[in-house]
XYZ file of C-alpha atoms in Angstrom:
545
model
C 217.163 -164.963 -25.648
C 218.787 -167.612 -23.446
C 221.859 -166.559 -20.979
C 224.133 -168.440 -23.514
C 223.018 -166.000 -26.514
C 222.034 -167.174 -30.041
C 222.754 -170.505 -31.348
C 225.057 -168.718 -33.883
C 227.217 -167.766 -31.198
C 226.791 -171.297 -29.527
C 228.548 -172.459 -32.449
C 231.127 -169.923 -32.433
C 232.159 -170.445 -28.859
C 232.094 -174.543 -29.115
C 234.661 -174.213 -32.041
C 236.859 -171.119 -30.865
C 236.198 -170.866 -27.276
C 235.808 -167.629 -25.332
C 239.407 -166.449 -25.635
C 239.060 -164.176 -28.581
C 236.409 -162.629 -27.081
C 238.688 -161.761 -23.884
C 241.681 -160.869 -25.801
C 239.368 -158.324 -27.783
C 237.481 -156.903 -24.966
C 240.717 -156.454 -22.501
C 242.192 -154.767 -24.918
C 239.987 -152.785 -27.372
C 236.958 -152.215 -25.371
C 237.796 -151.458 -21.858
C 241.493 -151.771 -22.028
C 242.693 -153.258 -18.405
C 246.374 -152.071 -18.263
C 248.439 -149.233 -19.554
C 249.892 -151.658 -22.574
C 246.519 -151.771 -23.502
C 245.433 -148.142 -23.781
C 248.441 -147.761 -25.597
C 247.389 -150.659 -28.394
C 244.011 -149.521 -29.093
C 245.332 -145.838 -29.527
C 247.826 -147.313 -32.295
C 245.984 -149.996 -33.594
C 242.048 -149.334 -32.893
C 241.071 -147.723 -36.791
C 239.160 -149.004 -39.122
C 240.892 -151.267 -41.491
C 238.728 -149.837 -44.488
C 239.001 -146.186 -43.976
C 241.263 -145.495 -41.268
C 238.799 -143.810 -38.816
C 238.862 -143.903 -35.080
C 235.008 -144.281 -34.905
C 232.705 -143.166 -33.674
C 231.513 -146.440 -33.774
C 233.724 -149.523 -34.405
C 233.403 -152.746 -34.930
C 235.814 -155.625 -34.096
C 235.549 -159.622 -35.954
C 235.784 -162.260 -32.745
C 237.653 -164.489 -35.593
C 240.531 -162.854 -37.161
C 240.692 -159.025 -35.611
C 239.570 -157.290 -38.018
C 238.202 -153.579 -36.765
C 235.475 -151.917 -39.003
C 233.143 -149.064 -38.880
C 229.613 -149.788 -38.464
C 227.416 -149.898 -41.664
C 229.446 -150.578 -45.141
C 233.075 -151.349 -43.804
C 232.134 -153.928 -41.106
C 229.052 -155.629 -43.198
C 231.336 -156.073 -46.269
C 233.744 -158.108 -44.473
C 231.246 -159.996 -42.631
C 229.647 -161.239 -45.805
C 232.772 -161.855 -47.985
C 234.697 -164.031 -44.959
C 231.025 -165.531 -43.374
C 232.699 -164.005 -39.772
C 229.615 -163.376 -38.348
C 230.409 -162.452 -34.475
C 231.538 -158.948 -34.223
C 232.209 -156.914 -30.897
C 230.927 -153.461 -30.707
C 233.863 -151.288 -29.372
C 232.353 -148.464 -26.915
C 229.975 -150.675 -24.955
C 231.444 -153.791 -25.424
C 228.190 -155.763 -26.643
C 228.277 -159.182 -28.820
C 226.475 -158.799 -32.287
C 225.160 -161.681 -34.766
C 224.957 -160.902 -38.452
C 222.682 -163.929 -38.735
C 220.494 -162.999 -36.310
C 221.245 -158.935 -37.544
C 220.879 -158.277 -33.355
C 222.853 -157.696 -30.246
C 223.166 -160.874 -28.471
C 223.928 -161.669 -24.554
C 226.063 -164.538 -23.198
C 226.415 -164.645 -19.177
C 229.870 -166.068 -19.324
C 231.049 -163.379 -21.931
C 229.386 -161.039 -19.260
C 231.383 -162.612 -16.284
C 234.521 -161.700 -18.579
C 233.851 -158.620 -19.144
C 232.717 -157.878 -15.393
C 236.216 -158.993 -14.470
C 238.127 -156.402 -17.387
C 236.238 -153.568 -15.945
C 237.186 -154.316 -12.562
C 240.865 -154.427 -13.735
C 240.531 -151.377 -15.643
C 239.061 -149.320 -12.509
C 241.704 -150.722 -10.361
C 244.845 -149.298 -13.513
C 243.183 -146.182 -13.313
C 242.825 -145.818 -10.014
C 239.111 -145.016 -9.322
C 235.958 -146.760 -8.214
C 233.605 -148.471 -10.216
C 231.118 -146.205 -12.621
C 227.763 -146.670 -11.667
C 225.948 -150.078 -13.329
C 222.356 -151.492 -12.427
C 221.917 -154.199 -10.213
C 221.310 -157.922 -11.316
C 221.304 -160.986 -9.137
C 224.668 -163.282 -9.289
C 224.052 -166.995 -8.869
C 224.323 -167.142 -5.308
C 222.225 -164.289 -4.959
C 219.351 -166.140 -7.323
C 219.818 -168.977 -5.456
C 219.017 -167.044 -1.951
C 216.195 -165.665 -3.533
C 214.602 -168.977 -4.860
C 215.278 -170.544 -1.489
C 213.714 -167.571 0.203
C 210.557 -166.493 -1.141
C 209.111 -164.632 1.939
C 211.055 -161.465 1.889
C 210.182 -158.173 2.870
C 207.423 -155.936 1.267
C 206.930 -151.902 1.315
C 203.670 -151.516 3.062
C 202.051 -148.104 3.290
C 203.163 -148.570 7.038
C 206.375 -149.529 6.632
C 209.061 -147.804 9.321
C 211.974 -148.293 6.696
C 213.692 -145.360 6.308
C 212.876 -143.890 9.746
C 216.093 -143.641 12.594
C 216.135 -141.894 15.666
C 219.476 -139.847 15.954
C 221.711 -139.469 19.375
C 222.269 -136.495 20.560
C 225.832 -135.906 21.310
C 225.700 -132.909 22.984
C 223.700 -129.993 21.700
C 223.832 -131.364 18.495
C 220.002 -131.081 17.225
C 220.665 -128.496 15.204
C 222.644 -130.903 12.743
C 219.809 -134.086 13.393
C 217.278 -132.204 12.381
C 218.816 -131.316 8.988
C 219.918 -134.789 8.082
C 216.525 -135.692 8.733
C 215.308 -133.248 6.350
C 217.910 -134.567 3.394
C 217.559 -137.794 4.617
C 213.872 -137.245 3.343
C 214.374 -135.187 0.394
C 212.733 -137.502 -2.467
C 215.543 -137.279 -5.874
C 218.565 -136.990 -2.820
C 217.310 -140.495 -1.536
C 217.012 -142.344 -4.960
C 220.828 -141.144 -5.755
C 222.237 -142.313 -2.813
C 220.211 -145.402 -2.621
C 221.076 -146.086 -6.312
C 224.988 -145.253 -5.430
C 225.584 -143.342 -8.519
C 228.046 -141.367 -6.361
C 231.790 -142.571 -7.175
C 235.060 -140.992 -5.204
C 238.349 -141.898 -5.416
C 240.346 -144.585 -3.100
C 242.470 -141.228 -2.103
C 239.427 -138.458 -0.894
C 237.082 -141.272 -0.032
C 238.314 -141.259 3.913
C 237.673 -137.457 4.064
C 234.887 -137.161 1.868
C 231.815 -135.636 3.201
C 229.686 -137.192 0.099
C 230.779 -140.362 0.994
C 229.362 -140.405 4.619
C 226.325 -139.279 3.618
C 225.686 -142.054 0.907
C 226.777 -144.308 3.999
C 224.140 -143.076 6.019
C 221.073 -143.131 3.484
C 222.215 -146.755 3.263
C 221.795 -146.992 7.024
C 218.391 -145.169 7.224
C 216.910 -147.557 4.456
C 218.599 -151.094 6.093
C 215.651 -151.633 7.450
C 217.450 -151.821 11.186
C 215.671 -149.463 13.869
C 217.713 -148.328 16.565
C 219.028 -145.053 16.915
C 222.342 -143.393 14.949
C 225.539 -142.094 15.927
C 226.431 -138.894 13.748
C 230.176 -138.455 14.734
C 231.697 -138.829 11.834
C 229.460 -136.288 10.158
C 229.835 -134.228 12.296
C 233.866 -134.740 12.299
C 233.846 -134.193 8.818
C 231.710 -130.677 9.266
C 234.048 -129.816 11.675
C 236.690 -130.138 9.479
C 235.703 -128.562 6.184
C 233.421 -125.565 8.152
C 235.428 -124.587 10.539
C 233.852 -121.611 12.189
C 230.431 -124.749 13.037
C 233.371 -126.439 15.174
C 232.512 -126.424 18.853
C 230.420 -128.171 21.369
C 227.790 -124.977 22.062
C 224.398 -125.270 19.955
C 224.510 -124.048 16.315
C 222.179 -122.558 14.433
C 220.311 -125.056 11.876
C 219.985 -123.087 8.842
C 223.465 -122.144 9.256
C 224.634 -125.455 9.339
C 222.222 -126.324 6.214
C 223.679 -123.946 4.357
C 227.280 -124.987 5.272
C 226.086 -128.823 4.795
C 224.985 -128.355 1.112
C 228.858 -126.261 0.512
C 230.915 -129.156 1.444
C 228.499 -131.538 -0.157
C 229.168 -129.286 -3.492
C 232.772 -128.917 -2.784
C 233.635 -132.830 -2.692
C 231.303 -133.633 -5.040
C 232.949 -131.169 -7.782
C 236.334 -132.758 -6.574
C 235.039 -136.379 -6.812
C 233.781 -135.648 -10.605
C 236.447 -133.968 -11.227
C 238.674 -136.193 -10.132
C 236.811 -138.697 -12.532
C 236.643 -136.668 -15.691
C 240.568 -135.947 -15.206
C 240.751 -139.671 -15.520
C 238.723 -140.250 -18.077
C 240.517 -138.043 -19.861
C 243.863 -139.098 -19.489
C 242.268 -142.360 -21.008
C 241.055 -141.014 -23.682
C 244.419 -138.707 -24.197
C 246.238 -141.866 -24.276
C 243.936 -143.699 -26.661
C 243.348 -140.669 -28.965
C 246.451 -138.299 -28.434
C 245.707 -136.625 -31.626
C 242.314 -134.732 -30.138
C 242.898 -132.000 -27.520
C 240.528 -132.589 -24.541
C 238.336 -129.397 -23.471
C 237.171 -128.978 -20.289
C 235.108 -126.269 -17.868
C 236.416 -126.042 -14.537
C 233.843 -123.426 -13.759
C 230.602 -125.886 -14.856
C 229.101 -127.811 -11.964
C 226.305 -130.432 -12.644
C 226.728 -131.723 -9.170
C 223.376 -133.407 -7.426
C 223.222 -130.648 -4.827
C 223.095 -127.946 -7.692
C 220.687 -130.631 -10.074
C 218.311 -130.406 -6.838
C 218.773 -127.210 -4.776
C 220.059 -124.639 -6.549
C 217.848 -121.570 -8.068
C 218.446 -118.138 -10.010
C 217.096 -114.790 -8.358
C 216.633 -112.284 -10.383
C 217.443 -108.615 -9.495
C 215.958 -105.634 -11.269
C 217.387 -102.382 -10.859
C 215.245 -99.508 -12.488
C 216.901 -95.716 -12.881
C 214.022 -93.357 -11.681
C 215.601 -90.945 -14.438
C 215.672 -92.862 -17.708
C 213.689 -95.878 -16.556
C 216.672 -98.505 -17.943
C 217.171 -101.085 -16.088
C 220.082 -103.335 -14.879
C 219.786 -107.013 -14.316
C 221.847 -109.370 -12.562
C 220.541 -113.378 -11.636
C 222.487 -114.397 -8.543
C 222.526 -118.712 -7.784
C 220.861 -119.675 -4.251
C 220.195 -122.474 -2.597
C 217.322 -120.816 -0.008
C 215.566 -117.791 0.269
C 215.338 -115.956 3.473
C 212.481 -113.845 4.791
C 211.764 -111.389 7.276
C 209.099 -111.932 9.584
C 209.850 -108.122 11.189
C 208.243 -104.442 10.413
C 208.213 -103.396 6.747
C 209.592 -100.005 5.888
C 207.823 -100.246 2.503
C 205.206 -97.080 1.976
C 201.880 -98.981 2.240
C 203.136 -102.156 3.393
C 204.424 -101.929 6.495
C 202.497 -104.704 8.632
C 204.537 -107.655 9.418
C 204.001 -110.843 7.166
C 201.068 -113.675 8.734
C 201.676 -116.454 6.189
C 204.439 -117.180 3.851
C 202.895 -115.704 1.273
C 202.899 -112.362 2.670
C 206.735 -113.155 3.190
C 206.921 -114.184 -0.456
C 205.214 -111.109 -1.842
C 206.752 -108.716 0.287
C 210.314 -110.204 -0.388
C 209.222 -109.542 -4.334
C 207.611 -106.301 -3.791
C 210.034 -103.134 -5.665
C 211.614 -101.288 -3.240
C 212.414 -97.501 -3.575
C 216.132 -97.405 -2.566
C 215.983 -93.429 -1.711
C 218.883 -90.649 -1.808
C 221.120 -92.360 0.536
C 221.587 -95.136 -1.893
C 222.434 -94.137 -5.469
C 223.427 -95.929 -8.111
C 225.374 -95.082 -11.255
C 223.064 -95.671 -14.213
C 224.865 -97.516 -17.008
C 222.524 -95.185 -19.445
C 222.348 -91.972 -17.887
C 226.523 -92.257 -17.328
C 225.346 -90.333 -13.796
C 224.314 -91.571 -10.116
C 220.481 -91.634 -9.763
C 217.796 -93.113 -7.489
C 216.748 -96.152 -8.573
C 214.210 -98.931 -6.957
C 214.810 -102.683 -6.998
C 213.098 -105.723 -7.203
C 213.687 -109.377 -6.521
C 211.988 -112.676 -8.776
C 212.274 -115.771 -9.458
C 214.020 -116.207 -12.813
C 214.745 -120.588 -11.975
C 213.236 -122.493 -8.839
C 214.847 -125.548 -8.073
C 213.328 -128.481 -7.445
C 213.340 -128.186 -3.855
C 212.356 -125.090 -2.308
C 213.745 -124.157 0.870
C 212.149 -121.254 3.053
C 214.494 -119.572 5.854
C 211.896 -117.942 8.397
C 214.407 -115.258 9.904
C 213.349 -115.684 13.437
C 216.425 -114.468 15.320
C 217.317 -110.741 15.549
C 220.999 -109.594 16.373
C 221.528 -105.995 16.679
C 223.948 -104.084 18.633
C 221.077 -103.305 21.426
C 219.478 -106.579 21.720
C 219.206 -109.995 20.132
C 215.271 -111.660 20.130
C 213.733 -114.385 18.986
C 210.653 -113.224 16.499
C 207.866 -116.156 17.394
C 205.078 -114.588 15.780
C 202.983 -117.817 13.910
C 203.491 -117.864 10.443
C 201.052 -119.847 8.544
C 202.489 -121.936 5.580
C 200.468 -123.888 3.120
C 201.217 -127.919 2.418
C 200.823 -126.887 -0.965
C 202.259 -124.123 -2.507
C 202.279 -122.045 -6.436
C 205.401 -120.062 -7.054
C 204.085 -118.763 -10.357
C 203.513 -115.169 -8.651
C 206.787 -114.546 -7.631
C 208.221 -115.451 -11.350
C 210.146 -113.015 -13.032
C 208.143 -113.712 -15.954
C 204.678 -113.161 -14.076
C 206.545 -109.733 -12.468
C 207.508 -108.764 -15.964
C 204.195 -109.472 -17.017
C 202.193 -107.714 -14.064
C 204.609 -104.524 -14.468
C 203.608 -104.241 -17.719
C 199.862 -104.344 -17.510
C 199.537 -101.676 -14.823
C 200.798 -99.192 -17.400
C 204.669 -99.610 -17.668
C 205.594 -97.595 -21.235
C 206.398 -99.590 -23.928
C 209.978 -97.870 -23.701
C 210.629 -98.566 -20.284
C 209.883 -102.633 -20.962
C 212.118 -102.599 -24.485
C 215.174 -101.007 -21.842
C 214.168 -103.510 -19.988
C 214.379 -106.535 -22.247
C 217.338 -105.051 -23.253
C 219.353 -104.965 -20.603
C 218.162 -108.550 -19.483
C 219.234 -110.134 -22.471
C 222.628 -107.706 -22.220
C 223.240 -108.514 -18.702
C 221.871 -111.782 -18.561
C 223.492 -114.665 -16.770
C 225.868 -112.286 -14.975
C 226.053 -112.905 -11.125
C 226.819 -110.361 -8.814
C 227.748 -111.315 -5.228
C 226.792 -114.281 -3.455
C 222.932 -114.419 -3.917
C 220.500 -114.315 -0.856
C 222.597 -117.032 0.613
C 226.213 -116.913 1.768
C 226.466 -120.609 0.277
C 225.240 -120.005 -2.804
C 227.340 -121.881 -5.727
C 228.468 -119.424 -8.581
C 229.814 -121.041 -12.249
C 226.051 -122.360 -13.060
C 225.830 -119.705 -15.815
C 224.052 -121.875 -18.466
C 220.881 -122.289 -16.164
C 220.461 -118.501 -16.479
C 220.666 -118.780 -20.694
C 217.745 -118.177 -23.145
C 217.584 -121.446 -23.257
C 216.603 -122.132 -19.455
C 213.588 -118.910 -19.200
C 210.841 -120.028 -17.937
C 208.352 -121.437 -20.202
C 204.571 -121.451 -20.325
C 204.650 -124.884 -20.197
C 205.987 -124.847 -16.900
C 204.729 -126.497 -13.556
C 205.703 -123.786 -10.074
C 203.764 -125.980 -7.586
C 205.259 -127.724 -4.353
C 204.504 -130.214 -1.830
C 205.931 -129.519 1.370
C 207.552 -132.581 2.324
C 210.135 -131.260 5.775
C 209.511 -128.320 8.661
C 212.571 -127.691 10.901
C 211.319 -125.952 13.939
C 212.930 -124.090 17.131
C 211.562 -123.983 20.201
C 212.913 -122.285 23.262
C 214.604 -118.909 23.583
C 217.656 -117.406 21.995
C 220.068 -119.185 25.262
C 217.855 -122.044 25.629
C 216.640 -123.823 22.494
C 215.974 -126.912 20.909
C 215.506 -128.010 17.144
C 212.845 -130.883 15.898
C 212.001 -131.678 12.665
C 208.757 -133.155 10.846
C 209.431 -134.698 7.900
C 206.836 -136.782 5.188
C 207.768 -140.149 5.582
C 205.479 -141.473 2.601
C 202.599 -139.599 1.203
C 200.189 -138.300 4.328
C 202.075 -139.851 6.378
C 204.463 -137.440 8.683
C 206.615 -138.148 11.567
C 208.214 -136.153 14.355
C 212.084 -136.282 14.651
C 213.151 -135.382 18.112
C 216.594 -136.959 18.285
C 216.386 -140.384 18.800
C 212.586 -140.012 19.177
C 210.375 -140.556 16.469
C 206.555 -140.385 16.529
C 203.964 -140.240 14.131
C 202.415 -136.786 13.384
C 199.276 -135.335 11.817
C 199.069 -132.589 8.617
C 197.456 -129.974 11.109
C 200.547 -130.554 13.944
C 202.664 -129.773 10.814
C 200.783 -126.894 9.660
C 200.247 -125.318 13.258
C 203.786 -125.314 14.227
C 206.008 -122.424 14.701
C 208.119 -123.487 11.299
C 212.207 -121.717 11.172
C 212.997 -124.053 7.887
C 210.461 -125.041 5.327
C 211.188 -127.954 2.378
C 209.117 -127.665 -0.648
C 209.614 -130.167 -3.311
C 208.555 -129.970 -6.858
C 205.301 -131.696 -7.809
C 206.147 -132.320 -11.327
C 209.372 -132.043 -12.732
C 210.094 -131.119 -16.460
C 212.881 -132.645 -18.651
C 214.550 -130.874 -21.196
């Protein structure tokens, strides 16, 4: 199909023009003013059966609106109008041709309405793929040399100043900078704010700065206005002393959540009081509480906690949100297991392992009605796509505060199907759970589950995800646990005296060193025999639903 549509519509436009079209689309498809909302919610029904949709129709030659199928195809065939405008999406349709038809000066039309009706409601453009104006074509035609991703390629690589003990936050930005999905929403600016938050919008920045990193220029970046807007919104990371990096991670992905919930919130309130005022006979619904934010879509996991009465064997379980799991690299009290960890599997399974919580620690059995001792245990019930590993390394107590630098090994590749709650359920049962003690245990789960009790194993975890924790979301057989670890944040230096780096894969086997401004390229093995305080693991293969 040419840019000037079907010869149909060739006709159409050389008798009637293009003014039709724009009446129709400015005011019954996107509606660019307030007078407008207010026509289509009075006059937008179908002239056959008085329905609102959810489909209509519109004839380019004397206004008549339609549903699609019956009500729109008998008036097409009894007046010959064969150019009808579909409603929702604003698309051109031929009855001759029976197809949807595209015209590049209809489009140029209806680019300009959508502007308008952005600017009336007050909020940025909604996300639309890219395509080449005229001038743009033109550049491109007259410029056929331009530049190709090469397996070497630096693109996407910045050094980062450091303004002052300020490693702690390079390091991270590195890491996000780096995380895969992260990249390919920022790059593909599907992040919208409004003209009013966009100044103090922390989600904002960052999309700024992924456009930076990937601009192909080299030379180092400035992080001040990150680190302004940090300042701002986390107030107890304010200060010019060193900061610890998984704190400021942690505090990173909050605000990140925060302003994005405001930004799409901000959005769907709009939205809404469009569709209020073009349908004020349906109620709108909404769920404050739901967040499908890109920081929750990419970080955010469900822990499952499994408390077991010693006296009636019931169980109580709650699935607490988190964004990382921490691990302790000290002295085990567990009977039998009391070694420190050597790899992060050792961390994983001992951070899984039941624990006996003893006399001291009772808790009130919702079966017995009485205070018993119970033991717990920790799983997996979600993992997010990426996988992020806090390697507790610094000790505060009231004697003394140490840094733990025993080597951890870590794998480049890694299976969470162990620490499942699923695989736990399973391996509980086979090494001779009764079959009473697992029915009180399915029980309870499916009483208790989706609860969340407290804030998780991270102080920034984000409550109000309840639906990943449904039926619906369990684990299935069918599903992939293995990683690819893709970003290590390390520390080296004492407790008084320290500095962060990161290495982070640029493309696949290929990893760099981030030391500030510094970048240099890097080898699997320098990844794999370094000290590691953060570890990134990203999903290898992600399942849709």
């Amino acid at each position: 199909m040419s840019d000037h549509g079907c010869a149909h519509f060739a006709a159409f436009v050389k008798e009637y023009g293009l003014e039709s079209f724009s009446v129709v689309h400015s005011y019954f498809s996107t509606c660019i003013n307030k007078d407008a909302r207010r026509r289509k919610a009075l006059s937008c029904l179908c002239y056959k059966c008085g329905s609102s949709g959810p489909q209509l129709y519109s004839c380019l030659q004397c206004i008549y609106f339609g549903c699609k199928g019956a009500h729109i195809n008998d008036h097409c065939k009894q007046t010959k109008h064969y150019i009808v405008l579909e409603l929702c999406y604003g698309m051109i349709f031929c009855y001759q041709c029976k197809d949807f038809i595209y015209d590049s000066e209809c489009q140029a039309v209806a680019e300009k309405h959508i502007r308008k009706e952005a600017k009336s409601l007050n909020k940025s453009l909604s996300w639309r793929p890219w395509s080449p104006s005229k001038l743009e074509i033109d550049l491109l035609l007259k410029n056929p040399k331009r530049r190709h991703v090469t397996a070497f390629t630096s693109i996407g690589l910045r050094g980062l100043l450091n303004l002052g003990s300020t490693c702690f936050m390079n390091c991270i930005v590195q890491a996000l900078i780096h995380t895969p999905l992260l990249r390919d929403y920022f790059l593909s600016e599907r992040h919208e704010c409004t003209t009013k938050t966009a100044a103090k919008c922390l989600v904002c920045e960052v999309s700024r700065l992924f456009q930076e990193f990937y601009s192909g220029a080299r030379g180092p970046l400035s992080l001040h206005r990150l680190l302004h807007l940090i300042w701002n919104h986390a107030r107890h990371l304010a200060g010019y002393e060193q900061q610890d990096a998984h704190e400021f991670f942690i505090a990173t992905l909050d605000v990140l959540h925060r302003h994005c919930k405001i930004s799409m919130n901000e959005i769907a309130a709009a939205a809404a009081e469009k569709s209020k005022q073009s349908q004020p006979q349906l109620q709108q619904q909404e769920n404050p509480t739901q967040c499908n934010c890109i920081i929750d879509q990419i970080f955010t996991g469900g822990l499952q906690s499994d408390v077991v009465c010693q006296a009636c064997n019931g169980v109580s379980t709650t699935i607490d949100p988190f964004w990382d799991i921490s691990l302790d690299l000290g002295e085990a009290q567990n009977q039998g297991y009391g070694g420190p960890p050597k790899s992060l599997i050792d961390c994983l399974e001992r951070f899984t392992r039941a624990e006996h919580l003893g006399s001291s620690a009772k808790i009130k059995c919702s079966s017995c009605k009485t205070y018993q001792e119970s033991t717990k245990q920790l799983s997996m019930r979600t993992l997010p796509i990426v996988a992020s590993f806090h390697l507790k390394r610094f000790e505060h107590s009231s004697l003394i505060d140490k840094k733990i630098s025993t080597f951890i090994s870590f794998p480049s590749e890694l299976d969470m199907t162990p620490f499942m709650s699923k695989k736990k359920s399973e391996q509980s049962q086979s090494s001779g759970s009764s079959s009473s003690s697992s029915s009180s245990k399915a029980k309870s789960s499916d009483r208790k589950h989706g609860a969340t009790a407290g804030t998780g194993s991270s102080s920034g975890s984000c409550p109000g995800n309840d639906d990943d924790q449904s039926n619906s979301r369990l684990p299935h057989d069918t599903s992939d646990f293995r990683y690819s670890l893709y970003a290590v944040i390390n520390h080296v230096g004492t407790l008084d005296a320290g500095h962060y780096t990161a290495y982070v894969r640029h493309q696949k086997d290929i990893w760099v060193k981030c030391d500030d401004h510094i970048i240099t390229t890097a080898t699997l093995k320098q990844v794999l025999d370094s000290e590691g305080y953060l570890l990134f693991y990203h999903k290898k293969i992600l399942e849709y639903e």
